[in-house]
Coordinates of C-alpha atoms and ligand atoms in Angstrom, one line a residue:
X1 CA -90.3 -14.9 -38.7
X2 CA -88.7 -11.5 -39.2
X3 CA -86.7 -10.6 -42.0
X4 CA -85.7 -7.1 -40.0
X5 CA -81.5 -6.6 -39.4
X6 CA -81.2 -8.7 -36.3
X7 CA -81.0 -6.2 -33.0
X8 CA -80.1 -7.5 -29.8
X9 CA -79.8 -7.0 -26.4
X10 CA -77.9 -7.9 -23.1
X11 CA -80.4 -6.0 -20.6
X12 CA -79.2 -6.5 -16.7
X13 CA -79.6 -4.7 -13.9
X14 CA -76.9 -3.0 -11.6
X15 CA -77.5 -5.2 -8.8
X16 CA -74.0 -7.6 -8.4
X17 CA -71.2 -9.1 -10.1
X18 CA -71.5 -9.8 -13.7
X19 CA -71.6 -13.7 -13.4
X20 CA -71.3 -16.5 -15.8
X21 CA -75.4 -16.3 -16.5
X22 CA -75.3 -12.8 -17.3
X23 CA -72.2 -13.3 -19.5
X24 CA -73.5 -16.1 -21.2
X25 CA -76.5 -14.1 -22.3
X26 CA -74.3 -11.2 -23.5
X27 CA -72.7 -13.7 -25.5
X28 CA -74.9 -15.0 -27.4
X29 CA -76.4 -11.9 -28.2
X30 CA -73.4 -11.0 -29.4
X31 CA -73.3 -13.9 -31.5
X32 CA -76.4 -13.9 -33.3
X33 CA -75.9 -10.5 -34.2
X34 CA -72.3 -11.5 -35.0
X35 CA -73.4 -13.8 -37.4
X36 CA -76.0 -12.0 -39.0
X37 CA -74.7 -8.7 -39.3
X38 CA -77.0 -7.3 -37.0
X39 CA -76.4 -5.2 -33.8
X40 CA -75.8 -6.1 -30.4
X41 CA -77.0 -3.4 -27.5
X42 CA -76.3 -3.0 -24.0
X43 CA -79.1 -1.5 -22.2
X44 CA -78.8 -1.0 -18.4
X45 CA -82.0 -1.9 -16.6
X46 CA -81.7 0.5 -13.6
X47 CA -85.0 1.3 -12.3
X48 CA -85.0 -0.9 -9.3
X49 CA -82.9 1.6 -7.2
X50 CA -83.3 -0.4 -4.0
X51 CA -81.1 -2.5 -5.4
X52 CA -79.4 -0.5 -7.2
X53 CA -75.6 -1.5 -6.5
X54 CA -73.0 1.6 -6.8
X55 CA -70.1 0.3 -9.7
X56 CA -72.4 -2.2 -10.8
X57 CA -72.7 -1.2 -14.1
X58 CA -68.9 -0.3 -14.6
X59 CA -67.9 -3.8 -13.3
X60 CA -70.5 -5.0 -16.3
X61 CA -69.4 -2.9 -18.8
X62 CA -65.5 -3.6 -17.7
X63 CA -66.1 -7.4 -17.6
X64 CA -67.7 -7.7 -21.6
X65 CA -64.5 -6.1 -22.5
X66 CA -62.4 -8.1 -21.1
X67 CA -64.4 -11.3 -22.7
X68 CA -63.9 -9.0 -25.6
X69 CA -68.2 -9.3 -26.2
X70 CA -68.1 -6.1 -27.9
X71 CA -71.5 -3.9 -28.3
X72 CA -72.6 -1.3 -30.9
X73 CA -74.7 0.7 -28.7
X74 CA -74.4 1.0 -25.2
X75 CA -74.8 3.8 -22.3
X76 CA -71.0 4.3 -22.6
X77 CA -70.8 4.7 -26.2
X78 CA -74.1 6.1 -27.1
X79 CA -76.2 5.1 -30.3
X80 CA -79.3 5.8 -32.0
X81 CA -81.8 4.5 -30.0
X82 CA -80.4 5.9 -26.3
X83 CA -80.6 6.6 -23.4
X84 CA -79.3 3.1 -23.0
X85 CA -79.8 3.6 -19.2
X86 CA -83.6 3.6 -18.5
X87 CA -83.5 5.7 -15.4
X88 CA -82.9 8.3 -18.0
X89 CA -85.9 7.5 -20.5
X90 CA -88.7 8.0 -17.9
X91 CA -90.6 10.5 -20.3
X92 CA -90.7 7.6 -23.2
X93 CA -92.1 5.0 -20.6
X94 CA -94.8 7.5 -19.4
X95 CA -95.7 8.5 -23.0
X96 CA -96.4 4.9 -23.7
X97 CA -98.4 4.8 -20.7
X98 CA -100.5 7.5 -21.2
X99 CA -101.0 6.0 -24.7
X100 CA -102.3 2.7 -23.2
X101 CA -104.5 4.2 -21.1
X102 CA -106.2 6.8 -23.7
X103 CA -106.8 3.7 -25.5
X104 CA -108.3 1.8 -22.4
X105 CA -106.3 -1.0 -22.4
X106 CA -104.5 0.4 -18.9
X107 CA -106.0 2.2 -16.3
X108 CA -105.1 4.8 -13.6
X109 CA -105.4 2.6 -9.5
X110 CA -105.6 5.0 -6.8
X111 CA -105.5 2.3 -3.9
X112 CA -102.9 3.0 -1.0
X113 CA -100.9 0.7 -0.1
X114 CA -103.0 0.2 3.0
X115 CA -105.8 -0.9 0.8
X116 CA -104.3 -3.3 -1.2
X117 CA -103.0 -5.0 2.0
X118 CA -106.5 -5.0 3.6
X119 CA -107.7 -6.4 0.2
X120 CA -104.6 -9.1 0.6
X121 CA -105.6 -10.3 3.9
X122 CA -109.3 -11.0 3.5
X123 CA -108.7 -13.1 0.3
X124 CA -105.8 -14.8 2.3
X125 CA -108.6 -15.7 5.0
X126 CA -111.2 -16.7 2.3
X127 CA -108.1 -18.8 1.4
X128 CA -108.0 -17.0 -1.9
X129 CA -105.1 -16.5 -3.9
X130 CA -103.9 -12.6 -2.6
X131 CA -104.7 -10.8 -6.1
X132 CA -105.9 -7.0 -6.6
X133 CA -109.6 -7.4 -6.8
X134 CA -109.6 -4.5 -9.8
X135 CA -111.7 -1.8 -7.9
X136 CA -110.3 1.7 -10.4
X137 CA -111.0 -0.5 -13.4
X138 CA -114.0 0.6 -13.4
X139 CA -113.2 4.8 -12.5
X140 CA -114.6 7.0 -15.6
X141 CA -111.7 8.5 -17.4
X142 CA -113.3 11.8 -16.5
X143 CA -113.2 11.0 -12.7
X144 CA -109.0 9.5 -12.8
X145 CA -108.0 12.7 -15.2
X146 CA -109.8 14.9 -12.1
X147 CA -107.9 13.2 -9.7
X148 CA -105.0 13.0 -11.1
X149 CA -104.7 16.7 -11.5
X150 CA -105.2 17.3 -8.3
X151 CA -102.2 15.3 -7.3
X152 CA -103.7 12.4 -6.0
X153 CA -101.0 9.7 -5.7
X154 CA -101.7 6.5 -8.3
X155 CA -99.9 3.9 -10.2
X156 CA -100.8 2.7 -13.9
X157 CA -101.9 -0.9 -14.4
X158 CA -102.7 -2.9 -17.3
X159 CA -105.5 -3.7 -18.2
X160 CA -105.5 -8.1 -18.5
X161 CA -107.9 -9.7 -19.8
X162 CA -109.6 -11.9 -17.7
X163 CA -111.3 -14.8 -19.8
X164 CA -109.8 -17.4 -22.2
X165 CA -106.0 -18.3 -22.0
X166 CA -102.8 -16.5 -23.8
X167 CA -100.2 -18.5 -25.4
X168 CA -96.8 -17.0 -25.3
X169 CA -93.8 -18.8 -27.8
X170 CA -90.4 -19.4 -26.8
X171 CA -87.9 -20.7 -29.3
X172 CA -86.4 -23.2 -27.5
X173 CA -89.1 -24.1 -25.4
X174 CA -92.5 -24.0 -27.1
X175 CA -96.0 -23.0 -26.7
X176 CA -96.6 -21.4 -22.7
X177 CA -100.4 -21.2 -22.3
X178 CA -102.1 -19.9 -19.0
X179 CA -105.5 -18.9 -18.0
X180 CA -106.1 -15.8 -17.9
X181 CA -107.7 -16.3 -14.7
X182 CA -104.1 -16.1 -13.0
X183 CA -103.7 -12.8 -14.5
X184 CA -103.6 -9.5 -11.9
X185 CA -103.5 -6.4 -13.5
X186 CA -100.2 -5.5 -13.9
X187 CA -98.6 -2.3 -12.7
X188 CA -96.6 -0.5 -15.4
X189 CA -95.7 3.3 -13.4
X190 CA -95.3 2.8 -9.7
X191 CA -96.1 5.9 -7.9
X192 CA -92.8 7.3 -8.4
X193 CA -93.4 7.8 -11.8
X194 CA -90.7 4.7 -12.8
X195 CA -91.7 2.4 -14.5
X196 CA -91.8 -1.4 -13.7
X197 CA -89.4 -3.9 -14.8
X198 CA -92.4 -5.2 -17.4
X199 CA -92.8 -2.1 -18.8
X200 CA -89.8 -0.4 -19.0
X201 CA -88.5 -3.5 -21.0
X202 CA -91.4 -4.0 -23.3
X203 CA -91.0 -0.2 -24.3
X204 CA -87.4 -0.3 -24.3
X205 CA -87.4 -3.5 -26.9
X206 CA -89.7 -1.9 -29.3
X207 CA -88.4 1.4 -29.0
X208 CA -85.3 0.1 -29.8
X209 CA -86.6 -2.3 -32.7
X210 CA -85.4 -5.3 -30.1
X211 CA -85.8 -8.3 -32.5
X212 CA -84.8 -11.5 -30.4
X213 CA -84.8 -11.3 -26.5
X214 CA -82.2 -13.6 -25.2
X215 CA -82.9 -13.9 -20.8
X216 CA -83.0 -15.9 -18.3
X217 CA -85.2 -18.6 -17.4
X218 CA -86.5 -16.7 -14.5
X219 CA -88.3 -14.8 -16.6
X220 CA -90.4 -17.3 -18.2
X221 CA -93.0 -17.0 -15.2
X222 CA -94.1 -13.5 -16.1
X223 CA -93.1 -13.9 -19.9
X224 CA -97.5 -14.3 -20.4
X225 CA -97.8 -11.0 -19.1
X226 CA -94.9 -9.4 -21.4
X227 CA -96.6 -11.1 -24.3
X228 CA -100.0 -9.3 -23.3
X229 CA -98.5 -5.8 -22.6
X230 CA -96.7 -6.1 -26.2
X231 CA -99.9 -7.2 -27.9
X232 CA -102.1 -4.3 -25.9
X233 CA -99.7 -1.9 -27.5
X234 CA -100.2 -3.8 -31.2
X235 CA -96.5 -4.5 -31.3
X236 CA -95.2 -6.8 -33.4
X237 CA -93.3 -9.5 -30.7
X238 CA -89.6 -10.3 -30.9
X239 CA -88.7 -14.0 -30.9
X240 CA -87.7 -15.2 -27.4
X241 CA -85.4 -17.2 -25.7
X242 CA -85.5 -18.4 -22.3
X243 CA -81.2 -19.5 -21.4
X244 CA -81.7 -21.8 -18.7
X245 CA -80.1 -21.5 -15.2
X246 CA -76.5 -22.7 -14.8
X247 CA -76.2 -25.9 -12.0
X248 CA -73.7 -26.3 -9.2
X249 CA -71.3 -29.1 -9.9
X250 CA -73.1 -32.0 -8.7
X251 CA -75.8 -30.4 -11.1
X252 CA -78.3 -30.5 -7.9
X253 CA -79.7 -26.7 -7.9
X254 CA -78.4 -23.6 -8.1
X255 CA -74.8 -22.6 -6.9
X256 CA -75.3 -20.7 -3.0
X257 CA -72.9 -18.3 -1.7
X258 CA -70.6 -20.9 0.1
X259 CA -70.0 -22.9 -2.7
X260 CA -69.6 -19.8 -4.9
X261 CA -66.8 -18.6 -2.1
X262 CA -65.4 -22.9 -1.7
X263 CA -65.1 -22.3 -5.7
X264 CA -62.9 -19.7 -5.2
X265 CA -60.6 -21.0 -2.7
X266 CA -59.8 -23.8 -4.8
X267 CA -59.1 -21.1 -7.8
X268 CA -62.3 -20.9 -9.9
X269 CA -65.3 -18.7 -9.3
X270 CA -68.4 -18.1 -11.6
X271 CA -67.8 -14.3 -11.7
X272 CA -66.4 -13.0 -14.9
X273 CA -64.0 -10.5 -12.5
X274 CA -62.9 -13.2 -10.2
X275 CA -62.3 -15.1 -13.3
X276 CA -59.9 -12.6 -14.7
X277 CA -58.0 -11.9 -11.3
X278 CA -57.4 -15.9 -11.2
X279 CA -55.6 -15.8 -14.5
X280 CA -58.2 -17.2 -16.7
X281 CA -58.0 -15.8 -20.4
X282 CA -61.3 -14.4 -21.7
X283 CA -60.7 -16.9 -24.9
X284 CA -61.1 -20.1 -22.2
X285 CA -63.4 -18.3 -20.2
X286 CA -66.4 -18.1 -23.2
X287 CA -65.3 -21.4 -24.9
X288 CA -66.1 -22.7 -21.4
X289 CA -69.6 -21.1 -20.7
X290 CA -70.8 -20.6 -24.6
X291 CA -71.2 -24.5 -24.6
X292 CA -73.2 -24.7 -21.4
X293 CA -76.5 -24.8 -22.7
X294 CA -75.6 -24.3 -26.6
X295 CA -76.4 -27.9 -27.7
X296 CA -73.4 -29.0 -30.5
X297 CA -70.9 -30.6 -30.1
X298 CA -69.5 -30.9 -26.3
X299 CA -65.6 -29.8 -26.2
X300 CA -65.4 -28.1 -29.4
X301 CA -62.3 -25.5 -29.3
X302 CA -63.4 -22.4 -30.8
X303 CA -62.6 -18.5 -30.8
X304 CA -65.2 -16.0 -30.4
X305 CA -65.3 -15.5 -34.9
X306 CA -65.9 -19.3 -35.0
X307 CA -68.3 -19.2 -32.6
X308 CA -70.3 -16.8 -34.5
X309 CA -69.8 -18.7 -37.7
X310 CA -71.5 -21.5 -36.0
X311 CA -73.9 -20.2 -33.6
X312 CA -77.8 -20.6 -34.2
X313 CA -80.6 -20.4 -32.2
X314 CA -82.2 -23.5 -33.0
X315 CA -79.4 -25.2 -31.6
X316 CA -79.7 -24.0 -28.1
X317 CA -80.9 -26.2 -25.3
X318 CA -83.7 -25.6 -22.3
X319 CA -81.7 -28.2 -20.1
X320 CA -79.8 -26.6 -17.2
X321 CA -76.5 -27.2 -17.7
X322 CA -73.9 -28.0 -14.5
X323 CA -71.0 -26.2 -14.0
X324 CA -67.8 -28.2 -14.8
X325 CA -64.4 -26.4 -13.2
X326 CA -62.5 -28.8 -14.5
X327 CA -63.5 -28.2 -18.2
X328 CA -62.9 -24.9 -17.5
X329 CA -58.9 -25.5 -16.9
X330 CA -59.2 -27.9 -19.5
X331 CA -60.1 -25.3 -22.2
X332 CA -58.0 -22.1 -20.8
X333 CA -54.8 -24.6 -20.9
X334 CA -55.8 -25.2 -24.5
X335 CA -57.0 -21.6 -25.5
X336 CA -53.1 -20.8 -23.3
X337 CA -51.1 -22.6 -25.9
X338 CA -53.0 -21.3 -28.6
X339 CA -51.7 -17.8 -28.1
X340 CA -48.9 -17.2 -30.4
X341 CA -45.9 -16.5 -28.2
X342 CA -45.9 -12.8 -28.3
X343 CA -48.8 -12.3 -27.5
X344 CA -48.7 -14.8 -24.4
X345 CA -45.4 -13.5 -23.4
X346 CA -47.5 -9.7 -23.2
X347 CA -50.3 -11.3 -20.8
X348 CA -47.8 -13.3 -18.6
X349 CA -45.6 -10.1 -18.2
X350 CA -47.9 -8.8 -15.7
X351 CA -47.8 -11.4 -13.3
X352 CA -43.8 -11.7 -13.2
X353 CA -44.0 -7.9 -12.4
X354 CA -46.4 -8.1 -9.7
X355 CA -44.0 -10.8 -8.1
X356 CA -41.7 -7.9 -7.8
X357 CA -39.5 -9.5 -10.4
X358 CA -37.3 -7.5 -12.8
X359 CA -38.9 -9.4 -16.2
X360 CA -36.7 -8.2 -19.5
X361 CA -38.8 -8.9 -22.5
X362 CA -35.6 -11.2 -24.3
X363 CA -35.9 -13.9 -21.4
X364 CA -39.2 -13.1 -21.4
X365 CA -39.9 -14.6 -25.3
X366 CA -37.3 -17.2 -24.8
X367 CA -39.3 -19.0 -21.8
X368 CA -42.9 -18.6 -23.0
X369 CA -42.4 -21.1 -25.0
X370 CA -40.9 -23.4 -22.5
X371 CA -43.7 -22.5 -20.0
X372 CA -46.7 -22.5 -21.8
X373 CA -47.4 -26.4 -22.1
X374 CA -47.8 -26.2 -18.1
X375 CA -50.0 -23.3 -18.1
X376 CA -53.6 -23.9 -16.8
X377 CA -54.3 -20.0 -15.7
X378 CA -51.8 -17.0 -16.9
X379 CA -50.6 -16.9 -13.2
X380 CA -49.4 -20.4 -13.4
X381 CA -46.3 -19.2 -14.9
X382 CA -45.1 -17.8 -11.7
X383 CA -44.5 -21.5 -10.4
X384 CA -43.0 -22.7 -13.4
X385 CA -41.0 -19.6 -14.7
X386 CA -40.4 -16.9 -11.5
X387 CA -36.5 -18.3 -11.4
X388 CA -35.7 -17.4 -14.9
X389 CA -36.1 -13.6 -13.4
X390 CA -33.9 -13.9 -10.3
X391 CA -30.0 -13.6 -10.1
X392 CA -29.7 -17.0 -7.4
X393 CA -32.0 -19.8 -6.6
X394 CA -32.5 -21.3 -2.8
X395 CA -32.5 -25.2 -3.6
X396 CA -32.7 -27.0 -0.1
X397 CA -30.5 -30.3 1.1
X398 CA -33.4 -31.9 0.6
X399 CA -34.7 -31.5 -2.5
X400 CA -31.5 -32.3 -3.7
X401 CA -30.6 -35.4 -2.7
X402 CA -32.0 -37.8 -5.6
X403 CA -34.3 -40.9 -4.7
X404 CA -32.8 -44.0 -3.5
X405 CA -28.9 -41.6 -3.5
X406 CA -27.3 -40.0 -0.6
X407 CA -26.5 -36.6 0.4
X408 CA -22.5 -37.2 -0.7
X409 CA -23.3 -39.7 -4.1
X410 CA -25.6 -36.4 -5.1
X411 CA -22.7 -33.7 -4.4
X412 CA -20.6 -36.3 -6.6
X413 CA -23.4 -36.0 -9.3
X414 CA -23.8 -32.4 -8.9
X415 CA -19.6 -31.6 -9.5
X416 CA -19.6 -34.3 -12.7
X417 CA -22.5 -32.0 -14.2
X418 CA -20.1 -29.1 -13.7
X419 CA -17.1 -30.7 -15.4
X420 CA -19.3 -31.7 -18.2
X421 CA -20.6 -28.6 -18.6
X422 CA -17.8 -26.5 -18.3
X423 CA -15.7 -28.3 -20.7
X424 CA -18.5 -27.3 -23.5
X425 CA -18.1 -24.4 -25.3
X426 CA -21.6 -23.1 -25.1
X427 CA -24.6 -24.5 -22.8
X428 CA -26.8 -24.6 -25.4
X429 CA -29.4 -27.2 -25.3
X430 CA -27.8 -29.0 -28.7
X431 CA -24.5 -28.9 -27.0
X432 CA -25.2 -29.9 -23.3
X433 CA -27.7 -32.7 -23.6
X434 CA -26.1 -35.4 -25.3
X435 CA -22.5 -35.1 -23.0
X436 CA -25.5 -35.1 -19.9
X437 CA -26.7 -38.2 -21.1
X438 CA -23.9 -40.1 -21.8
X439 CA -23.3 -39.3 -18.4
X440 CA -26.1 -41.0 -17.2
X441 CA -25.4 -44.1 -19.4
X442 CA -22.2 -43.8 -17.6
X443 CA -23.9 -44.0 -13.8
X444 CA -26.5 -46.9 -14.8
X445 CA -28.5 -44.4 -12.8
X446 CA -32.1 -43.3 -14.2
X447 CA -32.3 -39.9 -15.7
X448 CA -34.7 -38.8 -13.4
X449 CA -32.3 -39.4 -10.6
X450 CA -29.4 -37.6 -12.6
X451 CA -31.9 -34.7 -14.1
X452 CA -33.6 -34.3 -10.7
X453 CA -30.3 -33.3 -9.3
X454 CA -29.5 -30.6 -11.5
X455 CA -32.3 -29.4 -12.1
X456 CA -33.0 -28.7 -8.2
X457 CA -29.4 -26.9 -8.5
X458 CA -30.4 -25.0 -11.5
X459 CA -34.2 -24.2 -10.8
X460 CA -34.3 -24.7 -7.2
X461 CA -37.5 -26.3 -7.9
X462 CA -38.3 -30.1 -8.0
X463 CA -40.9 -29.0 -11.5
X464 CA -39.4 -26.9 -14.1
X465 CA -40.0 -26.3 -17.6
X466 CA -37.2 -28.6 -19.7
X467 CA -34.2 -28.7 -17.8
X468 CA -31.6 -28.4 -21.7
X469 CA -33.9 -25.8 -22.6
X470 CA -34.1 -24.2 -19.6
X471 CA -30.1 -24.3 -18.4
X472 CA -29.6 -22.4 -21.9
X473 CA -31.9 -19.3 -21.0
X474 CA -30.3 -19.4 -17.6
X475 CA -27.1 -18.9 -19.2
X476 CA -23.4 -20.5 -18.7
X477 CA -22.2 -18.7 -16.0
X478 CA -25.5 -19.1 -13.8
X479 CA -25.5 -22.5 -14.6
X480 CA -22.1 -23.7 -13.1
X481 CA -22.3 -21.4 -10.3
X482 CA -25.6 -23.0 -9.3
X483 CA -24.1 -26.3 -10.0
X484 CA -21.2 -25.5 -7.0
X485 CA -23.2 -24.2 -5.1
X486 CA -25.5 -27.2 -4.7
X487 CA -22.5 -29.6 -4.5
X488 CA -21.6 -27.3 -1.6
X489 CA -25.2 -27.5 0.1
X490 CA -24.9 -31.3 -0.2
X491 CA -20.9 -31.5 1.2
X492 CA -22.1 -29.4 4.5
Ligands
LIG501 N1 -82.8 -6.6 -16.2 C1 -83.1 -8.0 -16.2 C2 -82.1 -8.8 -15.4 O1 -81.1 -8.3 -15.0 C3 -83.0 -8.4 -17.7 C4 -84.0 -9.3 -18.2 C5 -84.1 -9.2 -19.7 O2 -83.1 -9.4 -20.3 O3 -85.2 -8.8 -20.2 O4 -82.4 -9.9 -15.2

């Protein structure tokens, strides 16, 4: 194995939504070359402009971010080895071309498209599999250079070799051996002059001294040819990993559109921006998908630094992992209450203010802490902390009346509270609680019945953050004119 300064890559193409795949890929890059002191490069793999998506690549770029998967060289932030975007390095992949085919390991095809088809058909009928049947392998360079220069349209292909087997070697998966048989000569320039996916990203990894290749499983298919196109070129290979696909729930196939957009009407989505709109923090979000396919230990809580600590590529699994929502919740919750309170209080502020409510950064810091064992996503705090912001709350008759209580035993409840209250000095939680529960003692009610009460009056809500706690933010005055207010509701 290498002893080179690890360099990595997250390589995707502007074609959709950064999803949890792709960001699972970045990741671990990132974390290998985290851990090793290496560097971690974004490259963007553009050359397919049919499906090319416009703000693709912004929407990528935006996304790592916000996971905070941080690069050292990228298209927007330059580096030694750019372009990064490989629309922009066609003159290094045709270089490399014309290398190949000097040495005669890749060959000039001037077949039209009409040809090839033709060619496609009759094998079809001779129940053949459709292959090109290599007809310019054998043009003298001589004869292709002549052509050529006279503008004749062509593409580049490889030239395979067409005996024996190659063995390709992925790290988590092994020895892939094929027969060489299967092989077609590969195209590497189209006749555009852009290079193919293959080619451009066997240059592009050597060029950039590329020394693990983290990608998808889908790849593994033509990962024989890569393997040949890097040994025609006498390139030394990286080591490569082949991150398996992510499974629906029920862990049968692949997530399809509907389920993707069912996901997101019940709140979760497997888009890194959806993710972030739905109140997700980025430190849930890669504890989540980092251990989908990683291989240690299942529900281990860890930041992105421990991650790296701990991240190896041995560890890594080839199983397809399904897709767990609910583990999800589970580790943004704990990742939530993790923050330390200033810092939640900053990333909850935005979604008080987008409620239209007037947040002042005192209450603010007082009810984080309140809230923030209730918190599944950031926006969660608007159910369980909006009424700290507004001046009255709109309890209904309903909610007030306790179980197994009428509407007048309630009102009764709801002016005691008052008295109580009002005859402390303060509303602090030390000073209200104990007179509040004595009370109760005093009823032979339960608390909930008592609590429920109140906290409907002060709240307006049946589920609150701790009602002591939460009458003391509210303040004195608030407090006791809620409390009237609700034994008035109940009186009507
Ligand atoms: N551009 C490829 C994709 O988006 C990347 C494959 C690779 O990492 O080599 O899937």
């Amino acid at each position: 194995m290498t002893a080179k300064p690890v360099r990595v890559r997250f390589a995707p193409s502007p074609t959709g939504h950064l999803h949890l795949g792709g960001a699972r890929t970045a990741l671990y890059n990132y974390l290998l070359a985290k851990k090793t002191g290496g560097k971690f490069i974004l490259r963007i793999e553009d050359t397919d402009q049919k499906r090319y998506v416009e703000g693709a690549e912004q929407e990528i770029i935006d996304g790592l971010r916000w996971l905070g998967i941080t690069y050292d060289e990228g298209p927007d932030i330059g580096g030694p080895f750019g372009p990064y975007r490989q629309t922009e390095r066609r003159e290094i992949y045709q270089t490399h071309a014309k290398s190949l085919v000097d040495k005669g390991a890749a060959y000039p095809c001037f077949c039209s498209a009409e040809r090839l088809e033709k060619v496609r058909q009759e094998q079809q009928k001779r129940k053949e599999t459709p292959h090109y049947d290599g007809i310019c392998r054998n043009i003298a360079p001589e004869e292709a250079a002549r052509r050529i220069a006279a503008g004749e349209k062509h593409v580049i292909r490889l030239r395979m070799p067409q005996e024996g087997t190659t063995t390709a070697h992925d790290h988590i998966r092994g020895d892939i051996t094929v027969d060489n048989k299967n092989f077609d000569d590969a195209i590497l320039v189209k006749t555009d002059g852009l290079p193919t996916y293959h080619f451009a990203a066997m240059v592009d990894d050597h060029e950039m001294q590329i020394t693990h290749v983290f990608r998808g499983v889908e790849w593994l298919s033509t990962f024989p040819l890569h393997v040949n196109m890097v040994r025609a070129f006498g390139w030394e290979e990286p080591v490569w990993i082949h991150l398996s696909i992510f499974l629906k729930p029920t862990g049968k196939g692949k997530m399809s559109k509907r389920e993707a957009t069912d996901a997101l009407k019940d709140g979760h989505s497997i888009f890194v921006k959806d993710l972030k709109d739905l109140g997700f923090i980025p430190e849930g979000v890669n504890n989540w998908y980092a251990l989908m396919g990683w291989g240690v230990a299942e529900d281990e809580v860890m930041a992105l630094d421990q991650m790296a600590q701990r991240f190896s590529i041995d560890h890594l699994t080839p199983s397809p992992a399904a897709i767990n929502f609910q583990k999800l919740d589970h580790f943004n919750g704990t990742h939530i209450r993790l923050l330390p309170t200033a810092e939640l209080a900053r990333r909850l502020k935005p979604y008080f203010r987008a409620d239209g409510l007037a947040v002042d950064d005192d209450t603010l810091l007082k009810i984080t802490p309140l809230i923030r064992e209730r918190l599944v996503t950031l926006d969660d705090c608007l159910a369980f902390g909006a009424f700290f912001f507004k001046e009255t709350v709109q309890p209904t008759r309903e909610d007030l009346i306790a179980k197994d209580l009428d509407a007048a035993q309630s009102a009764a409840i709801a002016r005691r509270a008052y008295q109580i209250l009002e005859a402390q000095p303060d509303i602090s939680h030390a000073r209200s609680e104990a007179p509040m529960r004595a009370y109760v003692e005093e009823t032979g009610l339960s608390p909930n019945q008592v609590f429920g009460i109140i906290r409907v009056a002060v709240t307006g809500q049946k589920v609150s953050p701790p009602l002591f706690e939460s009458m003391e933010v509210i303040g004195r005055e608030k407090v006791l004119e809620r409390l009237k207010k609700a034994a008035e509701i109940l009186e009507n």
